[in-house]
CSV table of C-alpha atoms in Angstrom, one decimal:
chain,number,residue,atom,x,y,z
A,29,TYR,CA,-3.2,10.7,47.9
A,30,TRP,CA,-5.0,9.5,51.1
A,31,VAL,CA,-5.4,10.1,54.8
A,32,ALA,CA,-4.6,7.4,57.3
A,33,LYS,CA,-6.6,6.7,60.5
A,34,ILE,CA,-4.3,5.5,63.3
A,35,ASP,CA,-5.1,3.7,66.5
A,36,PRO,CA,-3.4,5.9,69.2
A,37,GLU,CA,-3.0,2.9,71.5
A,38,THR,CA,-1.2,0.6,69.1
A,39,TRP,CA,0.0,3.2,66.4
A,40,GLU,CA,-1.3,0.8,63.8
A,41,VAL,CA,-3.1,2.1,60.6
A,42,VAL,CA,-6.7,1.0,60.9
A,43,ALA,CA,-8.0,2.7,57.7
A,44,GLU,CA,-6.8,4.6,54.7
A,45,PHE,CA,-9.1,6.9,52.8
A,46,PRO,CA,-8.3,8.5,49.4
A,47,TYR,CA,-9.2,12.1,48.9
A,48,ARG,CA,-9.5,14.2,45.7
A,49,GLY,CA,-6.5,16.3,44.8
A,50,TYR,CA,-2.9,16.1,45.8
A,51,ARG,CA,-0.7,17.1,48.7
A,52,ALA,CA,-2.9,18.0,51.6
A,53,ASN,CA,-1.4,20.4,54.0
A,54,TRP,CA,-4.0,20.6,56.7
A,55,ILE,CA,-7.1,18.7,58.0
A,56,THR,CA,-10.0,20.3,59.9
A,57,ILE,CA,-12.1,17.9,61.9
A,58,ASP,CA,-15.7,18.8,62.9
A,59,SER,CA,-16.6,18.8,66.6
A,60,ALA,CA,-18.4,15.4,66.3
A,61,GLY,CA,-15.4,13.8,64.7
A,62,GLU,CA,-17.6,12.8,61.8
A,63,TYR,CA,-16.1,14.8,58.9
A,64,LEU,CA,-12.7,15.8,57.7
A,65,TYR,CA,-12.1,18.9,55.5
A,66,ILE,CA,-8.9,18.5,53.5
A,67,PRO,CA,-7.5,21.5,51.6
A,68,THR,CA,-5.1,20.4,48.9
A,69,SER,CA,-2.3,22.0,46.8
A,70,SER,CA,-4.4,21.3,43.7
A,71,SER,CA,-6.6,24.3,44.8
A,72,SER,CA,-9.5,22.3,46.2
A,73,ILE,CA,-10.9,21.1,49.4
A,74,THR,CA,-12.6,17.7,50.0
A,75,LYS,CA,-15.1,16.8,52.7
A,76,LEU,CA,-14.6,13.2,53.8
A,77,ASN,CA,-16.5,11.0,56.2
A,78,ALA,CA,-14.0,10.0,58.9
A,79,ASN,CA,-15.6,6.6,59.5
A,80,THR,CA,-16.5,5.4,56.0
A,81,GLY,CA,-14.2,7.4,53.7
A,82,GLU,CA,-17.2,8.6,51.7
A,83,ILE,CA,-16.7,11.9,49.9
A,84,PRO,CA,-19.9,14.1,50.1
A,85,TRP,CA,-18.3,16.8,48.1
A,86,SER,CA,-15.1,18.3,46.7
A,87,GLN,CA,-14.8,21.9,45.6
A,88,SER,CA,-12.4,24.4,44.1
A,89,THR,CA,-10.8,27.0,46.3
A,90,GLY,CA,-8.4,29.8,45.7
A,91,ILE,CA,-4.8,29.0,44.7
A,92,GLY,CA,-2.9,26.5,46.8
A,93,PRO,CA,-4.9,26.4,50.0
A,94,TYR,CA,-3.1,25.6,53.3
A,95,GLY,CA,-5.1,25.9,56.6
A,96,SER,CA,-8.8,25.9,57.2
A,97,SER,CA,-11.3,26.4,60.0
A,98,LEU,CA,-15.0,25.9,60.6
A,99,ASN,CA,-17.2,28.7,62.0
A,100,ALA,CA,-18.9,28.3,65.4
A,101,ASP,CA,-22.0,26.5,64.2
A,102,GLU,CA,-20.0,24.5,61.6
A,103,THR,CA,-22.1,25.7,58.7
A,104,GLU,CA,-19.1,27.2,56.9
A,105,ILE,CA,-15.5,26.2,56.2
A,106,TRP,CA,-13.0,29.0,55.7
A,107,VAL,CA,-10.0,28.2,53.6
A,108,ALA,CA,-6.7,30.1,53.5
A,109,ASN,CA,-5.4,30.3,49.9
A,110,LYS,CA,-1.7,30.6,50.5
A,111,GLY,CA,-0.5,29.5,47.1
A,112,GLU,CA,1.3,26.4,48.6
A,113,ALA,CA,3.1,24.2,46.1
A,114,THR,CA,1.9,26.2,43.1
A,115,GLY,CA,4.8,28.6,42.4
A,116,HIS,CA,2.4,31.5,43.1
A,117,ILE,CA,1.4,33.5,46.1
A,118,GLY,CA,-2.3,33.4,47.1
A,119,ARG,CA,-4.1,36.4,48.4
A,120,THR,CA,-7.7,35.2,49.2
A,121,ILE,CA,-9.8,33.3,51.7
A,122,THR,CA,-12.5,31.0,50.3
A,123,VAL,CA,-15.7,30.6,52.4
A,124,LEU,CA,-17.8,27.5,51.6
A,125,ASP,CA,-21.0,26.0,52.8
A,126,ALA,CA,-19.9,23.1,54.9
A,127,GLU,CA,-23.0,21.0,54.1
A,128,ASN,CA,-22.8,21.0,50.3
A,129,GLY,CA,-19.5,22.7,49.4
A,130,GLN,CA,-21.1,25.6,47.6
A,131,PRO,CA,-19.0,28.8,47.5
A,132,ARG,CA,-20.4,31.6,49.7
A,133,GLU,CA,-17.7,34.2,49.5
A,134,THR,CA,-14.1,35.0,48.3
A,135,LEU,CA,-12.4,37.4,50.7
A,136,PHE,CA,-9.4,39.5,49.8
A,137,SER,CA,-6.6,39.0,52.4
A,138,GLY,CA,-2.9,39.2,52.7
A,139,TYR,CA,0.0,37.6,50.8
A,140,ALA,CA,0.5,33.9,51.6
A,141,VAL,CA,-2.2,33.6,54.3
A,142,ASP,CA,-1.5,30.2,55.6
A,143,HIS,CA,-3.8,29.7,58.6
A,144,VAL,CA,-7.3,30.9,59.4
A,145,LEU,CA,-8.6,30.2,62.8
A,146,LEU,CA,-11.9,30.8,64.6
A,147,ASP,CA,-11.3,32.8,67.8
A,148,PRO,CA,-12.4,31.5,71.2
A,149,THR,CA,-15.5,33.8,71.2
A,150,GLY,CA,-16.7,32.3,68.0
A,151,LYS,CA,-17.2,35.7,66.5
A,152,GLU,CA,-14.0,36.3,64.6
A,153,MET,CA,-11.8,34.5,62.1
A,154,TRP,CA,-8.1,35.4,62.3
A,155,ALA,CA,-5.9,34.9,59.3
A,156,THR,CA,-2.0,34.9,59.5
A,157,SER,CA,-0.1,36.3,56.5
A,158,ASN,CA,3.5,35.2,56.1
A,159,GLY,CA,4.0,37.5,53.2
A,160,ASP,CA,2.7,40.7,54.8
A,161,GLY,CA,3.7,40.2,58.4
A,162,ILE,CA,0.1,40.8,59.4
A,163,ILE,CA,-2.8,39.1,61.0
A,164,TYR,CA,-6.1,39.9,59.4
A,165,VAL,CA,-9.3,39.7,61.5
A,166,PHE,CA,-12.7,39.1,59.9
A,167,ASP,CA,-16.2,39.2,61.4
A,168,VAL,CA,-17.6,35.7,60.9
A,169,GLU,CA,-21.2,36.9,60.5
A,170,THR,CA,-20.6,39.6,58.0
A,171,THR,CA,-17.3,38.4,56.5
A,172,GLU,CA,-16.0,42.0,56.7
A,173,GLN,CA,-12.4,42.6,57.6
A,174,THR,CA,-12.4,44.4,61.0
A,175,HIS,CA,-8.8,44.6,62.1
A,176,VAL,CA,-5.2,44.6,60.7
A,177,ILE,CA,-2.6,43.6,63.2
A,178,GLU,CA,0.9,44.3,62.1
A,179,MET,CA,3.7,42.2,63.5
A,180,PRO,CA,6.6,44.0,65.2
A,181,GLY,CA,9.8,44.0,63.1
A,182,TYR,CA,7.8,42.7,60.1
A,183,GLY,CA,7.5,39.2,61.8
A,184,GLN,CA,6.0,36.4,59.8
A,185,PRO,CA,3.0,35.0,61.7
A,186,HIS,CA,2.5,31.3,61.2
A,187,GLY,CA,-0.3,30.0,63.4
A,188,LEU,CA,-2.0,31.4,66.5
A,189,THR,CA,-2.4,30.7,70.2
A,190,TRP,CA,-5.0,32.4,72.5
A,191,VAL,CA,-4.3,32.6,76.2
A,192,TYR,CA,-7.0,33.7,78.7
A,193,TYR,CA,-5.9,35.3,81.9
A,194,ASP,CA,-8.3,35.0,84.8
A,195,GLU,CA,-8.9,37.6,87.6
A,196,LYS,CA,-5.8,36.2,89.5
A,197,GLY,CA,-3.6,36.7,86.4
A,198,GLU,CA,-3.3,33.0,85.8
A,199,GLY,CA,-3.1,32.1,82.1
A,200,ARG,CA,-4.4,29.1,80.2
A,201,VAL,CA,-4.3,28.3,76.5
A,202,VAL,CA,-7.9,28.2,75.2
A,203,ARG,CA,-7.2,27.9,71.5
A,204,ASP,CA,-4.2,27.0,69.3
A,205,GLN,CA,-3.5,25.3,65.9
A,206,GLY,CA,-4.6,22.0,67.4
A,207,ASN,CA,-8.1,23.1,68.5
A,208,PHE,CA,-9.9,24.6,71.4
A,209,HIS,CA,-8.9,23.7,75.0
A,210,GLY,CA,-10.0,23.9,78.6
A,211,GLY,CA,-13.7,23.6,78.1
A,212,ILE,CA,-13.8,26.4,75.5
A,213,ASN,CA,-15.3,25.4,72.1
A,214,PRO,CA,-17.8,27.7,70.3
A,215,ALA,CA,-18.8,24.7,68.1
A,216,GLU,CA,-20.1,22.9,71.2
A,217,GLY,CA,-21.9,26.0,72.5
A,218,MET,CA,-19.1,27.0,74.9
A,219,PRO,CA,-17.4,30.1,73.7
A,220,LEU,CA,-15.1,32.2,75.8
A,221,VAL,CA,-17.2,35.0,77.2
A,222,LEU,CA,-15.3,38.2,77.9
A,223,ASP,CA,-16.5,40.8,80.3
C-alpha cells in the first residue's frame, strides 16, 4: 500500500510512497506539510515524510484505527481505534508521541469511534462514536474525558464541523474534517479565543 502525491494543477501523480500496514483510511498532515500520519486497518500508524517518503516510525495502535488528529503543539497524535476492516468494534483512542511514536496513553471511549478532532480552541479533542450515538470530549492536556454529548434520536455522528458566530450573528466554518479555516489554527498559534 502507498500514498500518491498529486500535482493539483495537472492532476498528475508526481510521487508514490509506500507505508507500513494495509488499507489506510485517513491521513493527518502536520501544519508545515512535512509529515503525514497514516492510520491503517492493520492496527498501526505510520509517520511518513511528505517530501522524501522516509518513514521515521511506525507504531501499533488499538484495533482498526480510522481517523487521527494532532494536538495544538503537534507533539501528540491521537488515533481513533474504530475497528475498521477487522471484524471487531474498537473502543479506545491511542495517544502517541508525534516525534518518536512512543505510546503515551490509551483512552477508553465509545464503540466505533471513527474520528477524533482537535477543537478550534486547541484545548479539547472531540471523538465521534457511530456505535454509541455520542460525541466524547477529552481535555488535551490531562487526557481526561470531560463531556459526553448524546445525539438526538440516537444519531450516528461521523465527523464534525465547528461554526463560529460573531457579534452580528454571522457564521463561518472554523474547523471541519478537512482542517482549520478562516485564520484559525491552534497549531500555528492562532486558536479561536472565546469570550
